[in-house]
Tab-separated table of C-alpha atoms in Angstrom:
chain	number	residue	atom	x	y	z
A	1	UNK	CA	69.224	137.335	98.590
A	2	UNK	CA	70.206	137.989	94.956
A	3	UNK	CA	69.231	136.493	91.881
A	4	UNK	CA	72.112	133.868	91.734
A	5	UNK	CA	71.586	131.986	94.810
A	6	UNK	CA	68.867	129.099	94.718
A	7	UNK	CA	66.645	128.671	97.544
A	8	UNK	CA	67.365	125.632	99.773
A	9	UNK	CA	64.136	124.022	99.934
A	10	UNK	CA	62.778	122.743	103.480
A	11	UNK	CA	62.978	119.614	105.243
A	12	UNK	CA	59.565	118.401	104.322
A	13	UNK	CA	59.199	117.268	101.195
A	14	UNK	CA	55.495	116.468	100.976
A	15	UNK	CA	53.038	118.467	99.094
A	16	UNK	CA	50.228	119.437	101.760
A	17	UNK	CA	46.498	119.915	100.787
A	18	UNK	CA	47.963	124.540	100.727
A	19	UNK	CA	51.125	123.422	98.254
A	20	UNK	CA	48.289	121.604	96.203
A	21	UNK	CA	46.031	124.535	95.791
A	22	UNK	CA	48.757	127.086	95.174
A	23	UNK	CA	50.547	124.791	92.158
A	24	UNK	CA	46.858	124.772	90.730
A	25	UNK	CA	46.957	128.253	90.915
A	26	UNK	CA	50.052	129.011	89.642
A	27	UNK	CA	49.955	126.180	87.102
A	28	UNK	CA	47.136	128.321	85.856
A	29	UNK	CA	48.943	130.956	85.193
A	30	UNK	CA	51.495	129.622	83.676
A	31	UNK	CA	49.422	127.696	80.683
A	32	UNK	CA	47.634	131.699	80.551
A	33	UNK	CA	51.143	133.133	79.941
A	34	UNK	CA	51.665	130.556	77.598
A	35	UNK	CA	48.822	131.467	76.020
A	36	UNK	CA	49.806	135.014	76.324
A	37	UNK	CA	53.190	133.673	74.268
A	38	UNK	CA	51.499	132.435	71.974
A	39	UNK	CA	49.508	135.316	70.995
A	40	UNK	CA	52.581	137.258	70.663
A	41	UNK	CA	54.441	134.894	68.510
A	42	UNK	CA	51.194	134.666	66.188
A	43	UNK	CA	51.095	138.220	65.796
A	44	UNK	CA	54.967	138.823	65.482
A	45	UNK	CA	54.931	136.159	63.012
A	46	UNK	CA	51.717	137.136	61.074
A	47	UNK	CA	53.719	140.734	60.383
A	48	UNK	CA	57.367	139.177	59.939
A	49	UNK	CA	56.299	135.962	58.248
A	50	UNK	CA	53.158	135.659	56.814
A	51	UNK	CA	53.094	132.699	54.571
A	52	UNK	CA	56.665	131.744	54.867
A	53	UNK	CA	56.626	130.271	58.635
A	54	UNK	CA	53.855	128.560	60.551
A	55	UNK	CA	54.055	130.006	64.021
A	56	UNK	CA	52.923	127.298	66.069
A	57	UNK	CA	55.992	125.239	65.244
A	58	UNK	CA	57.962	127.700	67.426
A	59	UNK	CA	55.445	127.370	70.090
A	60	UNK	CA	58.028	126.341	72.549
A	61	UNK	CA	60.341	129.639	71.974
A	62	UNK	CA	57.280	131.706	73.003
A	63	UNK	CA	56.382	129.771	75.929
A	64	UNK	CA	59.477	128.730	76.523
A	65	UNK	CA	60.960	132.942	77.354
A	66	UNK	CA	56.245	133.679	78.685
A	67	UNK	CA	55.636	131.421	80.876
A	68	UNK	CA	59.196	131.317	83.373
A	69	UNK	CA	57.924	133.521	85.478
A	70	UNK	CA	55.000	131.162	86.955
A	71	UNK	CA	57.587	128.170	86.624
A	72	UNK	CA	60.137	130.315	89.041
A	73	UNK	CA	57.279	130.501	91.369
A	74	UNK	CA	56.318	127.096	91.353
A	75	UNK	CA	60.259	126.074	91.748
A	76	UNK	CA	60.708	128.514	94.618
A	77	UNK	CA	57.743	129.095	96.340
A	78	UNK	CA	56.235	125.588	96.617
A	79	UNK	CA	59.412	123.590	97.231
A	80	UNK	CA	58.143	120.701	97.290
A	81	UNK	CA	59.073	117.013	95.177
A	82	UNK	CA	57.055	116.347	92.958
A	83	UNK	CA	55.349	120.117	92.342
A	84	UNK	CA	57.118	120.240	88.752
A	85	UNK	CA	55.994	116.961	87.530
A	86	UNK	CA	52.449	117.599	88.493
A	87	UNK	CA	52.484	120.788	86.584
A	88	UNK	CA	54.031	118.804	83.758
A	89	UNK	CA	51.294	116.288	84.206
A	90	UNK	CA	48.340	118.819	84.117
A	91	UNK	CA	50.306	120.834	80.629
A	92	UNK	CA	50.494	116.787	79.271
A	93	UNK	CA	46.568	116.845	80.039
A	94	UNK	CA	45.761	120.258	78.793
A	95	UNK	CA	47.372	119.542	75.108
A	96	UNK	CA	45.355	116.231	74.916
A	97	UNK	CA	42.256	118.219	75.537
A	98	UNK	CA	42.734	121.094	73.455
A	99	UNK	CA	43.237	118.109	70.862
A	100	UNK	CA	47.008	117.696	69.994
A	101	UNK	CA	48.467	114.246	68.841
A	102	UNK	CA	48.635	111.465	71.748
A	103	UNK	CA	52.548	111.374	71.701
A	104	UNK	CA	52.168	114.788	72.785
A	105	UNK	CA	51.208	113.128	76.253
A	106	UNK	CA	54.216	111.300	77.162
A	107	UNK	CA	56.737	113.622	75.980
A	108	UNK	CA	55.105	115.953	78.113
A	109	UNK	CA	55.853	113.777	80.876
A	110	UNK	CA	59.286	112.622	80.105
A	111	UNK	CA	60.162	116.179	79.727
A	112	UNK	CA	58.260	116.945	82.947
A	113	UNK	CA	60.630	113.704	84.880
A	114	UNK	CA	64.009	115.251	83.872
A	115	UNK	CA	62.563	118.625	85.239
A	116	UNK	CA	61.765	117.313	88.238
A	117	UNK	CA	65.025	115.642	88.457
A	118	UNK	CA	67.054	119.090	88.062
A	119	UNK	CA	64.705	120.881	90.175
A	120	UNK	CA	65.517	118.126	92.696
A	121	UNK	CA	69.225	118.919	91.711
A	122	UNK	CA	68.381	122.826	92.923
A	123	UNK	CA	69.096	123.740	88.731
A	124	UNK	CA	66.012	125.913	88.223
A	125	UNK	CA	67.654	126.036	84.369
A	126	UNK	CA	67.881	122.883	83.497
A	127	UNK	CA	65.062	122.412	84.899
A	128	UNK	CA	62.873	124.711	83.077
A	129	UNK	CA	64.657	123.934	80.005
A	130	UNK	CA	63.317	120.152	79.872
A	131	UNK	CA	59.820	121.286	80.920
A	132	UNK	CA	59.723	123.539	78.049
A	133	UNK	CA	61.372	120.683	75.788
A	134	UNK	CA	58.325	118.286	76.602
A	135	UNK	CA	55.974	120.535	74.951
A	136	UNK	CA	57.981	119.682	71.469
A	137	UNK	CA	55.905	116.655	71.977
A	138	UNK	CA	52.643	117.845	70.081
A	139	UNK	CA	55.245	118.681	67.177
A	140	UNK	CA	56.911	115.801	67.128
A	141	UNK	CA	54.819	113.995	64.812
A	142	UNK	CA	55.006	116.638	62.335
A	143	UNK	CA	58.802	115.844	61.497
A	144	UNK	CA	59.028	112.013	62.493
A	145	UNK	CA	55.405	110.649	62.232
A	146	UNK	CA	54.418	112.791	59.057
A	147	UNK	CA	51.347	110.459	57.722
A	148	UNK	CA	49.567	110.108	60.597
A	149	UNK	CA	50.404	113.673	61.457
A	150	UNK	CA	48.824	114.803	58.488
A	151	UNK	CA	45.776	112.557	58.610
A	152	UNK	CA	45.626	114.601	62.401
A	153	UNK	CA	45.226	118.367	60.426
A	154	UNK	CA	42.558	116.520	57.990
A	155	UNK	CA	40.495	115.382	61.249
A	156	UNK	CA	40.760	118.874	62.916
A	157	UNK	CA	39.307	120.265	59.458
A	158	UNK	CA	42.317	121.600	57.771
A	159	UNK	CA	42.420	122.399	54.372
A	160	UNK	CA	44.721	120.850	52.222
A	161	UNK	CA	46.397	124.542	51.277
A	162	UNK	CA	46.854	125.025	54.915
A	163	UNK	CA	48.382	121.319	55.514
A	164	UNK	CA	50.897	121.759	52.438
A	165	UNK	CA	51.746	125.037	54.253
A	166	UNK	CA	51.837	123.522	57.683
A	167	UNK	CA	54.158	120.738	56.257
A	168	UNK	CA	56.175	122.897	54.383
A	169	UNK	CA	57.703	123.630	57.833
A	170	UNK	CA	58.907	120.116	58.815
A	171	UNK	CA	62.151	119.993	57.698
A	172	UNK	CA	64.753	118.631	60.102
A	173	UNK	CA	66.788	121.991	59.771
A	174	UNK	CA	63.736	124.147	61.084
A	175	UNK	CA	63.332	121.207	64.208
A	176	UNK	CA	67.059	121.806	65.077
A	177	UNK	CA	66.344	125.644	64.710
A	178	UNK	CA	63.286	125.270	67.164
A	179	UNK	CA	65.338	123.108	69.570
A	180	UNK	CA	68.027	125.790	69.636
A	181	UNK	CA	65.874	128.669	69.969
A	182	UNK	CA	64.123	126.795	72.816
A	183	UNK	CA	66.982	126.237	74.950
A	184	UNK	CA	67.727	129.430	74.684
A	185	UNK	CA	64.743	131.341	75.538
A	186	UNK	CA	63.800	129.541	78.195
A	187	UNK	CA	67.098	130.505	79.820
A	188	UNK	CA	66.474	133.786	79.090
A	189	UNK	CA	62.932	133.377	80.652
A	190	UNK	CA	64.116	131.747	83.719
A	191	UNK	CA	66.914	134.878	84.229
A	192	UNK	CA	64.043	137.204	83.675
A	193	UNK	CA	61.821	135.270	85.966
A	194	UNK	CA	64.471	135.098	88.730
A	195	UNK	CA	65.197	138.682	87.825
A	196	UNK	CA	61.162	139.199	88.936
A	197	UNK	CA	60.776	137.249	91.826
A	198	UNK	CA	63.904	138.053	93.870
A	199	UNK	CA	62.936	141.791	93.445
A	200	UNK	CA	59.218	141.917	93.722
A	201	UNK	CA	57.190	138.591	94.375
A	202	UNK	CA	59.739	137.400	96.720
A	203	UNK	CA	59.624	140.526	98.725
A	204	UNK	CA	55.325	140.882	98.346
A	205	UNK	CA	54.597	137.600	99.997
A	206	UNK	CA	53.791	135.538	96.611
């Protein structure tokens, strides 16, 4: 089987108590390979950057190109309707909890609907692409909701250097940038990821 060809997925649709367990456990690694991402953009940034960009605004290009590899799992290995969204639905959870802005929530969600759609479409892509776009959601508010978005840094203690510098990042032409750069690397993430699991997690039983 080579890296182009989608899987057909089988007849049974219906996520079993198994298909339950395993997205859990590969919805867990993908938020660590995010978190992986994210490290790497922090540092790459902190040496290429420092004071001129705030790294967490291109959270979604790290992630986006990190964390494919769990997300080809979950599209190829589980099969099943309605895996995606739930993954989307637990990542929706996760950025409430690690305290982002509420809109973060249903963006999350929408994106994690129009991934579920392509994946239902076979588009493994697309559909990747849109999950990635739904975590623009906790950024959102920092270039269309900026007063409440900065009364959100004052709660979570930031000072008001480090909000001027945070908001010195919100301009519409660094949103398109991030958009761009989003699409992109995810696509590249979802060819590497295919790249991976045709040739070694396919073949080891994953």
């Amino acid at each position: 089987m080579t890296e182009l060809k989608y899987i057909n997925k089988e007849n049974d649709n219906k996520l079993k108590t198994k298909d339950l367990i395993t997205l859990g456990l590969y919805t867990l690694l993908l938020i660590l390979l995010m978190a992986v991402g994210l490290g790497v953009c922090a540092g790459v940034f902190s040496v290429l950057f420092a004071g001129k960009l705030y790294f967490s605004v291109f959270t979604t290009v790290a992630t986006g190109l990190f964390a494919a590899p769990a997300y080809t799992l979950i599209f190829n290995k589980i099969k099943k309707d309605y895996a995606v969204f739930i993954a989307a639905f637990i990542i929706g959870v996760f950025l409430l909890l690690s305290g982002h802005p509420y809109i973060a929530f249903p963006i999350t969600i929408l994106g994690g609907l129009l991934a579920e759609y392509f994946f239902r479409k076979n588009n493994e892509y697309l559909s990747y692409i849109f999950f990635t776009l739904g975590g623009l959601g906790a950024l959102m508010p920092m270039y269309f909701m900026r007063d409440s978005y900065i009364e959100h840094l004052k709660a979570r203690g930031f000072s008001p250097e480090k909000i001027d510098f945070v908001m010195s990042n919100s301009s519409m032409n660094i949103f398109i940038v991030v958009v761009v750069l989003t699409i992109v690397f995810s696509a590249l993430g979802t060819y590497i990821g295919r790249k991976l699991y045709f040739r070694n997690f396919d073949k080891a039983g994953l």
